[in-house]
Tab-separated table of N, CA and C in Angstrom:
chain	number	residue	atom	x	y	z
A	582	MET	N	-30.424	14.868	-19.661
A	582	MET	CA	-30.912	16.097	-20.274
A	582	MET	C	-30.654	16.117	-21.791
A	583	ALA	N	-29.471	15.664	-22.204
A	583	ALA	CA	-29.128	15.677	-23.630
A	583	ALA	C	-29.988	14.684	-24.406
A	584	LEU	N	-30.217	13.508	-23.836
A	584	LEU	CA	-31.061	12.518	-24.513
A	584	LEU	C	-32.487	13.049	-24.654
A	585	PHE	N	-32.991	13.693	-23.609
A	585	PHE	CA	-34.333	14.272	-23.654
A	585	PHE	C	-34.405	15.389	-24.707
A	586	THR	N	-33.380	16.217	-24.757
A	586	THR	CA	-33.332	17.278	-25.770
A	586	THR	C	-33.302	16.676	-27.171
A	587	GLY	N	-32.498	15.638	-27.342
A	587	GLY	CA	-32.454	14.949	-28.633
A	587	GLY	C	-33.798	14.361	-28.998
A	588	PHE	N	-34.479	13.782	-27.999
A	588	PHE	CA	-35.815	13.224	-28.230
A	588	PHE	C	-36.784	14.323	-28.662
A	589	LEU	N	-36.761	15.459	-27.979
A	589	LEU	CA	-37.658	16.567	-28.326
A	589	LEU	C	-37.379	17.099	-29.738
A	590	LEU	N	-36.108	17.206	-30.082
A	590	LEU	CA	-35.771	17.669	-31.434
A	590	LEU	C	-36.231	16.660	-32.483
A	591	ALA	N	-36.057	15.369	-32.214
A	591	ALA	CA	-36.523	14.339	-33.157
A	591	ALA	C	-38.052	14.343	-33.259
A	592	ALA	N	-38.732	14.575	-32.144
A	592	ALA	CA	-40.198	14.663	-32.166
A	592	ALA	C	-40.640	15.875	-32.989
A	593	ALA	N	-39.973	17.011	-32.799
A	593	ALA	CA	-40.291	18.205	-33.587
A	593	ALA	C	-40.033	17.946	-35.071
A	594	LEU	N	-38.968	17.213	-35.371
A	594	LEU	CA	-38.667	16.832	-36.750
A	594	LEU	C	-39.819	16.027	-37.346
A	595	GLY	N	-40.316	15.050	-36.601
A	595	GLY	CA	-41.422	14.226	-37.089
A	595	GLY	C	-42.698	15.021	-37.306
A	596	ILE	N	-42.996	15.922	-36.395
A	596	ILE	CA	-44.195	16.753	-36.517
A	596	ILE	C	-44.081	17.665	-37.742
A	597	PHE	N	-42.926	18.322	-37.876
A	597	PHE	CA	-42.707	19.184	-39.038
A	597	PHE	C	-42.830	18.384	-40.329
A	598	HIS	N	-42.223	17.215	-40.351
A	598	HIS	CA	-42.225	16.384	-41.555
A	598	HIS	C	-43.647	15.954	-41.938
A	599	HIS	N	-44.429	15.627	-40.944
A	599	HIS	CA	-45.820	15.237	-41.191
A	599	HIS	C	-46.576	16.343	-41.927
A	600	PHE	N	-46.490	17.549	-41.397
A	600	PHE	CA	-47.224	18.656	-42.019
A	600	PHE	C	-46.608	19.062	-43.358
A	601	ALA	N	-45.306	18.889	-43.502
A	601	ALA	CA	-44.667	19.179	-44.789
A	601	ALA	C	-45.159	18.216	-45.866
A	602	ILE	N	-45.292	16.938	-45.521
A	602	ILE	CA	-45.807	15.963	-46.487
A	602	ILE	C	-47.247	16.294	-46.862
A	603	LEU	N	-48.052	16.675	-45.896
A	603	LEU	CA	-49.431	17.067	-46.209
A	603	LEU	C	-49.445	18.266	-47.155
A	604	PHE	N	-48.542	19.215	-46.928
A	604	PHE	CA	-48.449	20.400	-47.776
A	604	PHE	C	-48.007	20.015	-49.194
A	605	ILE	N	-46.998	19.166	-49.295
A	605	ILE	CA	-46.523	18.719	-50.618
A	605	ILE	C	-47.639	17.998	-51.365
A	606	ARG	N	-48.393	17.195	-50.646
A	606	ARG	CA	-49.484	16.434	-51.277
A	606	ARG	C	-50.509	17.372	-51.922
A	607	LEU	N	-50.690	18.562	-51.361
A	607	LEU	CA	-51.611	19.532	-51.962
A	607	LEU	C	-51.168	19.948	-53.361
A	608	PHE	N	-49.860	19.895	-53.607
A	608	PHE	CA	-49.320	20.372	-54.877
A	608	PHE	C	-49.006	19.251	-55.859
A	609	THR	N	-49.200	18.017	-55.447
A	609	THR	CA	-49.021	16.936	-56.412
A	609	THR	C	-50.309	16.826	-57.209
A	610	PRO	N	-50.206	16.944	-58.522
A	610	PRO	CA	-51.416	16.973	-59.344
A	610	PRO	C	-52.161	15.645	-59.300
A	611	HIS	N	-53.416	15.734	-59.580
A	611	HIS	CA	-54.219	14.523	-59.702
A	611	HIS	C	-53.888	13.885	-61.040
A	612	LEU	N	-52.902	13.133	-61.035
A	612	LEU	CA	-52.326	12.343	-62.107
A	612	LEU	C	-52.790	12.685	-63.518
A	613	GLY	N	-53.756	11.966	-64.051
A	613	GLY	CA	-54.149	12.200	-65.435
A	613	GLY	C	-52.942	12.132	-66.345
A	614	GLU	N	-52.746	13.156	-67.111
A	614	GLU	CA	-51.617	13.198	-68.042
A	614	GLU	C	-50.362	13.777	-67.398
A	615	GLN	N	-50.424	14.122	-66.119
A	615	GLN	CA	-49.296	14.774	-65.465
A	615	GLN	C	-48.582	13.830	-64.495
A	616	LYS	N	-48.459	12.575	-64.861
A	616	LYS	CA	-47.918	11.583	-63.938
A	616	LYS	C	-46.484	11.893	-63.519
A	617	HIS	N	-45.656	12.351	-64.428
A	617	HIS	CA	-44.275	12.664	-64.076
A	617	HIS	C	-44.203	13.892	-63.179
A	618	ARG	N	-45.086	14.823	-63.393
A	618	ARG	CA	-45.101	16.038	-62.584
A	618	ARG	C	-45.388	15.722	-61.119
A	619	GLY	N	-46.270	14.776	-60.863
A	619	GLY	CA	-46.586	14.405	-59.489
A	619	GLY	C	-45.391	13.849	-58.748
A	620	ILE	N	-44.660	12.965	-59.404
A	620	ILE	CA	-43.485	12.361	-58.782
A	620	ILE	C	-42.389	13.407	-58.587
A	621	LEU	N	-42.160	14.227	-59.593
A	621	LEU	CA	-41.123	15.252	-59.488
A	621	LEU	C	-41.475	16.317	-58.460
A	622	THR	N	-42.743	16.667	-58.368
A	622	THR	CA	-43.178	17.614	-57.342
A	622	THR	C	-42.905	17.053	-55.955
A	623	ALA	N	-43.229	15.797	-55.753
A	623	ALA	CA	-42.976	15.158	-54.455
A	623	ALA	C	-41.482	15.102	-54.166
A	624	PHE	N	-40.687	14.708	-55.151
A	624	PHE	CA	-39.237	14.603	-54.942
A	624	PHE	C	-38.628	15.959	-54.597
A	625	LEU	N	-38.924	16.964	-55.413
A	625	LEU	CA	-38.344	18.292	-55.167
A	625	LEU	C	-38.864	18.903	-53.872
A	626	GLY	N	-40.125	18.653	-53.557
A	626	GLY	CA	-40.670	19.126	-52.288
A	626	GLY	C	-39.966	18.488	-51.103
A	627	LEU	N	-39.754	17.177	-51.182
A	627	LEU	CA	-39.072	16.471	-50.089
A	627	LEU	C	-37.607	16.868	-49.998
A	628	LEU	N	-36.972	17.109	-51.121
A	628	LEU	CA	-35.586	17.589	-51.102
A	628	LEU	C	-35.505	18.923	-50.359
A	629	THR	N	-36.453	19.801	-50.629
A	629	THR	CA	-36.511	21.089	-49.934
A	629	THR	C	-36.766	20.891	-48.441
A	630	VAL	N	-37.712	20.029	-48.110
A	630	VAL	CA	-38.050	19.771	-46.706
A	630	VAL	C	-36.852	19.197	-45.956
A	631	HIS	N	-36.172	18.223	-46.546
A	631	HIS	CA	-35.010	17.633	-45.874
A	631	HIS	C	-33.890	18.661	-45.693
A	632	THR	N	-33.715	19.533	-46.660
A	632	THR	CA	-32.701	20.585	-46.531
A	632	THR	C	-33.045	21.523	-45.380
A	633	ILE	N	-34.301	21.899	-45.269
A	633	ILE	CA	-34.742	22.751	-44.150
A	633	ILE	C	-34.508	22.039	-42.823
A	634	GLU	N	-34.815	20.758	-42.765
A	634	GLU	CA	-34.634	19.987	-41.528
A	634	GLU	C	-33.164	19.911	-41.135
A	635	ILE	N	-32.293	19.723	-42.107
A	635	ILE	CA	-30.851	19.670	-41.838
A	635	ILE	C	-30.353	21.018	-41.329
A	636	ILE	N	-30.800	22.099	-41.955
A	636	ILE	CA	-30.383	23.442	-41.531
A	636	ILE	C	-30.925	23.760	-40.141
A	637	ALA	N	-32.142	23.319	-39.843
A	637	ALA	CA	-32.713	23.549	-38.506
A	637	ALA	C	-31.879	22.847	-37.436
A	638	TYR	N	-31.462	21.622	-37.701
A	638	TYR	CA	-30.589	20.917	-36.751
A	638	TYR	C	-29.250	21.633	-36.628
A	639	ALA	N	-28.720	22.139	-37.735
A	639	ALA	CA	-27.462	22.888	-37.683
A	639	ALA	C	-27.604	24.097	-36.761
A	640	ALA	N	-28.756	24.761	-36.826
A	640	ALA	CA	-29.008	25.907	-35.941
A	640	ALA	C	-29.057	25.466	-34.479
A	641	ALA	N	-29.674	24.309	-34.223
A	641	ALA	CA	-29.713	23.785	-32.852
A	641	ALA	C	-28.304	23.460	-32.365
A	642	TYR	N	-27.478	22.859	-33.233
A	642	TYR	CA	-26.095	22.577	-32.861
A	642	TYR	C	-25.329	23.864	-32.575
A	643	LYS	N	-25.603	24.901	-33.341
A	643	LYS	CA	-24.947	26.206	-33.126
A	643	LYS	C	-25.230	26.716	-31.724
A	644	VAL	N	-26.506	26.639	-31.320
A	644	VAL	CA	-26.888	27.086	-29.969
A	644	VAL	C	-26.157	26.249	-28.915
A	645	MET	N	-26.115	24.943	-29.115
A	645	MET	CA	-25.473	24.058	-28.133
A	645	MET	C	-23.969	24.286	-28.058
A	646	VAL	N	-23.324	24.422	-29.214
A	646	VAL	CA	-21.874	24.634	-29.224
A	646	VAL	C	-21.534	25.978	-28.586
A	647	ASP	N	-22.322	27.002	-28.911
A	647	ASP	CA	-22.068	28.331	-28.340
A	647	ASP	C	-22.292	28.360	-26.832
A	648	ALA	N	-23.234	27.551	-26.339
A	648	ALA	CA	-23.503	27.511	-24.895
A	648	ALA	C	-22.312	26.931	-24.136
A	649	GLY	N	-21.589	26.010	-24.768
A	649	GLY	CA	-20.383	25.470	-24.161
A	649	GLY	C	-20.567	24.242	-23.299
A	650	TRP	N	-21.620	24.164	-22.530
A	650	TRP	CA	-21.777	23.054	-21.586
A	650	TRP	C	-22.346	21.790	-22.216
A	651	TRP	N	-22.731	21.817	-23.489
A	651	TRP	CA	-23.224	20.628	-24.187
A	651	TRP	C	-22.096	19.746	-24.686
A	652	GLY	N	-20.895	20.263	-24.680
A	652	GLY	CA	-19.760	19.566	-25.259
A	652	GLY	C	-19.292	20.339	-26.473
A	653	SER	N	-18.593	19.637	-27.350
A	653	SER	CA	-18.038	20.344	-28.496
A	653	SER	C	-18.016	19.450	-29.724
A	654	LEU	N	-17.778	20.093	-30.831
A	654	LEU	CA	-17.535	19.392	-32.083
A	654	LEU	C	-16.048	19.552	-32.365
A	655	THR	N	-15.401	18.452	-32.663
A	655	THR	CA	-13.954	18.474	-32.834
A	655	THR	C	-13.587	17.902	-34.196
A	656	GLY	N	-12.318	17.903	-34.484
A	656	GLY	CA	-11.832	17.408	-35.768
A	656	GLY	C	-11.740	18.559	-36.744
A	657	ASP	N	-12.118	18.305	-37.956
A	657	ASP	CA	-12.055	19.319	-39.009
A	657	ASP	C	-13.285	20.220	-38.906
A	658	PHE	N	-13.319	21.007	-37.845
A	658	PHE	CA	-14.460	21.875	-37.551
A	658	PHE	C	-13.934	23.243	-37.164
A	659	ASP	N	-14.316	24.256	-37.931
A	659	ASP	CA	-13.826	25.605	-37.636
A	659	ASP	C	-14.886	26.490	-36.980
A	660	GLY	N	-16.038	25.907	-36.639
A	660	GLY	CA	-17.092	26.677	-35.972
A	660	GLY	C	-18.030	27.387	-36.931
A	661	SER	N	-17.812	27.240	-38.225
A	661	SER	CA	-18.668	27.933	-39.197
A	661	SER	C	-20.022	27.233	-39.308
A	662	PHE	N	-21.002	27.995	-39.756
A	662	PHE	CA	-22.325	27.416	-39.960
A	662	PHE	C	-22.281	26.390	-41.094
A	663	TYR	N	-21.404	26.619	-42.049
A	663	TYR	CA	-21.201	25.668	-43.145
A	663	TYR	C	-20.801	24.301	-42.591
A	664	ASP	N	-19.857	24.269	-41.650
A	664	ASP	CA	-19.446	23.008	-41.027
A	664	ASP	C	-20.588	22.383	-40.223
A	665	LEU	N	-21.398	23.205	-39.584
A	665	LEU	CA	-22.545	22.681	-38.831
A	665	LEU	C	-23.568	22.046	-39.773
A	666	ILE	N	-23.784	22.651	-40.923
A	666	ILE	CA	-24.711	22.070	-41.908
A	666	ILE	C	-24.157	20.737	-42.405
A	667	TYR	N	-22.856	20.693	-42.669
A	667	TYR	CA	-22.242	19.441	-43.110
A	667	TYR	C	-22.409	18.354	-42.045
A	668	PHE	N	-22.075	18.677	-40.820
A	668	PHE	CA	-22.202	17.711	-39.724
A	668	PHE	C	-23.648	17.243	-39.576
A	669	SER	N	-24.580	18.182	-39.627
A	669	SER	CA	-25.998	17.855	-39.510
A	669	SER	C	-26.457	16.957	-40.656
A	670	GLY	N	-26.021	17.267	-41.865
A	670	GLY	CA	-26.416	16.466	-43.026
A	670	GLY	C	-25.886	15.044	-42.961
A	671	ILE	N	-24.656	14.889	-42.508
A	671	ILE	CA	-24.074	13.551	-42.363
A	671	ILE	C	-24.846	12.756	-41.315
A	672	ASN	N	-25.173	13.397	-40.193
A	672	ASN	CA	-25.966	12.718	-39.155
A	672	ASN	C	-27.361	12.385	-39.663
A	673	PHE	N	-27.993	13.337	-40.331
A	673	PHE	CA	-29.365	13.164	-40.817
A	673	PHE	C	-29.465	11.972	-41.756
A	674	ALA	N	-28.480	11.838	-42.621
A	674	ALA	CA	-28.485	10.738	-43.576
A	674	ALA	C	-27.971	9.438	-42.950
A	675	THR	N	-27.681	9.466	-41.674
A	675	THR	CA	-27.210	8.324	-40.873
A	675	THR	C	-25.967	7.668	-41.456
A	676	LEU	N	-25.129	8.451	-42.122
A	676	LEU	CA	-23.901	7.890	-42.659
A	676	LEU	C	-22.921	7.570	-41.526
A	677	GLY	N	-22.937	8.382	-40.483
A	677	GLY	CA	-22.163	8.090	-39.290
A	677	GLY	C	-20.675	8.355	-39.395
A	678	TYR	N	-20.243	8.938	-40.474
A	678	TYR	CA	-18.824	9.280	-40.546
A	678	TYR	C	-18.694	10.730	-40.970
A	679	ALA	N	-17.685	11.344	-40.497
A	679	ALA	CA	-17.435	12.724	-40.868
A	679	ALA	C	-16.055	13.115	-40.373
A	680	GLN	N	-15.585	14.201	-40.886
A	680	GLN	CA	-14.345	14.753	-40.373
A	680	GLN	C	-14.604	15.506	-39.073
A	681	VAL	N	-15.878	15.648	-38.721
A	681	VAL	CA	-16.275	16.343	-37.501
A	681	VAL	C	-16.807	15.299	-36.520
A	682	SER	N	-16.331	15.323	-35.283
A	682	SER	CA	-16.834	14.386	-34.275
A	682	SER	C	-17.360	15.128	-33.060
A	683	THR	N	-18.128	14.403	-32.277
A	683	THR	CA	-18.762	14.980	-31.095
A	683	THR	C	-17.968	14.626	-29.844
A	684	ASP	N	-18.069	15.503	-28.873
A	684	ASP	CA	-17.440	15.273	-27.580
A	684	ASP	C	-18.371	15.831	-26.511
A	685	GLY	N	-18.797	14.989	-25.602
A	685	GLY	CA	-19.679	15.436	-24.526
A	685	GLY	C	-21.137	15.084	-24.794
A	686	ALA	N	-22.014	15.780	-24.102
A	686	ALA	CA	-23.450	15.480	-24.140
A	686	ALA	C	-24.074	15.659	-25.520
A	687	ILE	N	-23.482	16.489	-26.343
A	687	ILE	CA	-24.026	16.732	-27.683
A	687	ILE	C	-24.087	15.438	-28.501
A	688	ARG	N	-23.324	14.426	-28.092
A	688	ARG	CA	-23.355	13.126	-28.777
A	688	ARG	C	-24.753	12.525	-28.765
A	689	MET	N	-25.470	12.699	-27.663
A	689	MET	CA	-26.828	12.143	-27.562
A	689	MET	C	-27.781	12.825	-28.543
A	690	VAL	N	-27.621	14.118	-28.699
A	690	VAL	CA	-28.458	14.852	-29.657
A	690	VAL	C	-28.142	14.377	-31.072
A	691	ALA	N	-26.859	14.204	-31.383
A	691	ALA	CA	-26.465	13.728	-32.711
A	691	ALA	C	-27.021	12.329	-32.974
A	692	MET	N	-26.988	11.481	-31.969
A	692	MET	CA	-27.521	10.124	-32.118
A	692	MET	C	-29.028	10.160	-32.386
A	693	MET	N	-29.747	11.001	-31.667
A	693	MET	CA	-31.194	11.108	-31.880
A	693	MET	C	-31.509	11.737	-33.240
A	694	GLN	N	-30.641	12.632	-33.726
A	694	GLN	CA	-30.846	13.181	-35.066
A	694	GLN	C	-30.707	12.069	-36.101
A	695	ALA	N	-29.733	11.200	-35.926
A	695	ALA	CA	-29.556	10.088	-36.870
A	695	ALA	C	-30.794	9.195	-36.882
A	696	LEU	N	-31.342	8.908	-35.705
A	696	LEU	CA	-32.558	8.099	-35.626
A	696	LEU	C	-33.729	8.810	-36.308
A	697	GLY	N	-33.922	10.084	-35.982
A	697	GLY	CA	-35.009	10.857	-36.599
A	697	GLY	C	-34.828	10.994	-38.099
A	698	GLY	N	-33.588	11.223	-38.537
A	698	GLY	CA	-33.315	11.332	-39.970
A	698	GLY	C	-33.645	10.046	-40.702
A	699	PHE	N	-33.238	8.915	-40.127
A	699	PHE	CA	-33.558	7.619	-40.731
A	699	PHE	C	-35.070	7.447	-40.856
A	700	MET	N	-35.788	7.821	-39.806
A	700	MET	CA	-37.243	7.651	-39.820
A	700	MET	C	-37.909	8.521	-40.888
A	701	VAL	N	-37.516	9.793	-40.991
A	701	VAL	CA	-38.189	10.663	-41.962
A	701	VAL	C	-37.732	10.381	-43.390
A	702	ILE	N	-36.498	9.918	-43.573
A	702	ILE	CA	-36.067	9.532	-44.922
A	702	ILE	C	-36.865	8.324	-45.387
A	703	THR	N	-37.071	7.370	-44.494
A	703	THR	CA	-37.891	6.200	-44.824
A	703	THR	C	-39.319	6.616	-45.118
A	704	TRP	N	-39.845	7.506	-44.319
A	704	TRP	CA	-41.192	8.042	-44.503
A	704	TRP	C	-41.305	8.706	-45.878
A	705	SER	N	-40.292	9.489	-46.234
A	705	SER	CA	-40.295	10.174	-47.528
A	705	SER	C	-40.263	9.181	-48.682
A	706	ALA	N	-39.453	8.149	-48.540
A	706	ALA	CA	-39.383	7.131	-49.591
A	706	ALA	C	-40.740	6.447	-49.763
A	707	THR	N	-41.403	6.173	-48.664
A	707	THR	CA	-42.728	5.563	-48.723
A	707	THR	C	-43.729	6.499	-49.403
A	708	PHE	N	-43.628	7.778	-49.104
A	708	PHE	CA	-44.502	8.778	-49.718
A	708	PHE	C	-44.309	8.811	-51.235
A	709	ILE	N	-43.061	8.832	-51.693
A	709	ILE	CA	-42.793	8.833	-53.133
A	709	ILE	C	-43.278	7.529	-53.763
A	710	TYR	N	-43.066	6.423	-53.090
A	710	TYR	CA	-43.536	5.131	-53.606
A	710	TYR	C	-45.060	5.138	-53.746
A	711	THR	N	-45.752	5.715	-52.784
A	711	THR	CA	-47.210	5.784	-52.838
A	711	THR	C	-47.667	6.591	-54.049
A	712	ILE	N	-46.991	7.690	-54.316
A	712	ILE	CA	-47.339	8.490	-55.490
A	712	ILE	C	-47.042	7.706	-56.763
A	713	TRP	N	-45.902	7.013	-56.801
A	713	TRP	CA	-45.567	6.189	-57.960
A	713	TRP	C	-46.615	5.095	-58.163
A	714	GLN	N	-47.047	4.487	-57.072
A	714	GLN	CA	-48.065	3.443	-57.160
A	714	GLN	C	-49.369	4.014	-57.724
A	715	ASP	N	-49.740	5.223	-57.294
A	715	ASP	CA	-50.930	5.876	-57.848
A	715	ASP	C	-50.785	6.098	-59.352
A	716	VAL	N	-49.583	6.505	-59.773
A	716	VAL	CA	-49.320	6.719	-61.202
A	716	VAL	C	-49.483	5.410	-61.963
A	717	MET	N	-48.897	4.350	-61.438
A	717	MET	CA	-48.970	3.059	-62.137
A	717	MET	C	-50.400	2.515	-62.148
A	718	ASP	N	-51.115	2.645	-61.047
A	718	ASP	CA	-52.514	2.206	-61.023
A	718	ASP	C	-53.330	2.970	-62.058
A	719	HIS	N	-53.117	4.271	-62.151
A	719	HIS	CA	-53.825	5.103	-63.124
A	719	HIS	C	-53.457	4.665	-64.549
A	720	HIS	N	-52.181	4.407	-64.769
A	720	HIS	CA	-51.716	3.976	-66.089
A	720	HIS	C	-52.381	2.663	-66.494
A	721	TRP	N	-52.429	1.696	-65.582
A	721	TRP	CA	-53.014	0.389	-65.907
A	721	TRP	C	-54.523	0.495	-66.116
A	722	ARG	N	-55.177	1.395	-65.385
A	722	ARG	CA	-56.618	1.581	-65.614
A	722	ARG	C	-56.884	2.141	-67.005
A	723	LEU	N	-56.005	3.018	-67.493
A	723	LEU	CA	-56.175	3.612	-68.823
A	723	LEU	C	-55.723	2.668	-69.928
A	724	ASN	N	-54.830	1.741	-69.609
A	724	ASN	CA	-54.255	0.838	-70.620
A	724	ASN	C	-54.331	-0.600	-70.124
A	725	PRO	N	-55.520	-1.153	-69.963
A	725	PRO	CA	-55.619	-2.511	-69.400
A	725	PRO	C	-54.958	-3.565	-70.279
A	726	ASP	N	-54.872	-3.338	-71.591
A	726	ASP	CA	-54.241	-4.316	-72.464
A	726	ASP	C	-52.736	-4.409	-72.193
A	727	ARG	N	-52.100	-3.321	-71.776
A	727	ARG	CA	-50.677	-3.329	-71.444
A	727	ARG	C	-50.417	-4.134	-70.173
A	728	GLN	N	-51.351	-4.089	-69.242
A	728	GLN	CA	-51.202	-4.837	-67.994
A	728	GLN	C	-51.139	-6.330	-68.294
A	729	GLN	N	-51.981	-6.789	-69.196
A	729	GLN	CA	-51.995	-8.212	-69.549
A	729	GLN	C	-50.687	-8.620	-70.224
A	730	SER	N	-50.157	-7.762	-71.110
A	730	SER	CA	-48.925	-8.116	-71.807
A	730	SER	C	-47.720	-8.036	-70.895
A	731	ALA	N	-47.811	-7.276	-69.819
A	731	ALA	CA	-46.695	-7.163	-68.871
A	731	ALA	C	-46.565	-8.414	-68.013
A	732	LYS	N	-47.637	-9.188	-67.898
A	732	LYS	CA	-47.591	-10.399	-67.071
A	732	LYS	C	-46.981	-11.479	-67.816
C-alpha cells in the first residue's frame, strides 16, 4: 500500500510538473533582445514550482504522520510543518541524509519522492538547457561572424 501511494504521489508530481513547465514556457519571452529574461524567467519559475512540490509532499507527510499507521519520522523532528518541509526538501533533492529519519511504511513514500524529485529536477535542468540553447542559436544567427571566430 505504501509503495503504491508513493507511486501515485510521484505520478501526480510528474503530471503537475508537466503542466507547470508548459505554463512557464508561456512566460518565457521570444528571445530577441531579452535572452537573459527568458533564462531567468525559467529559473525563477522552476524554483517556485519545486518549492510548491516540496511543500505539497510535506502536506502529504503531515497527513501520514497524523494518521499514525504509516509509521513515523524520528530523530530531530518535533512534528512541526517546518520540519516536514525540511524532510521533504532533503528527499526531493535526493540528498538522502537528514537529521530526520523514517520508520515504518512511510519509508516507501520517501523513497518514491526521492525518485520523483530526481526525475523532475533532471527534467527542469533539460528545460533550462533547451531555453539556453535557443538563446545561443538566436545569438549565432544574429552574429554569424562570432560563430566562426569561436571555432
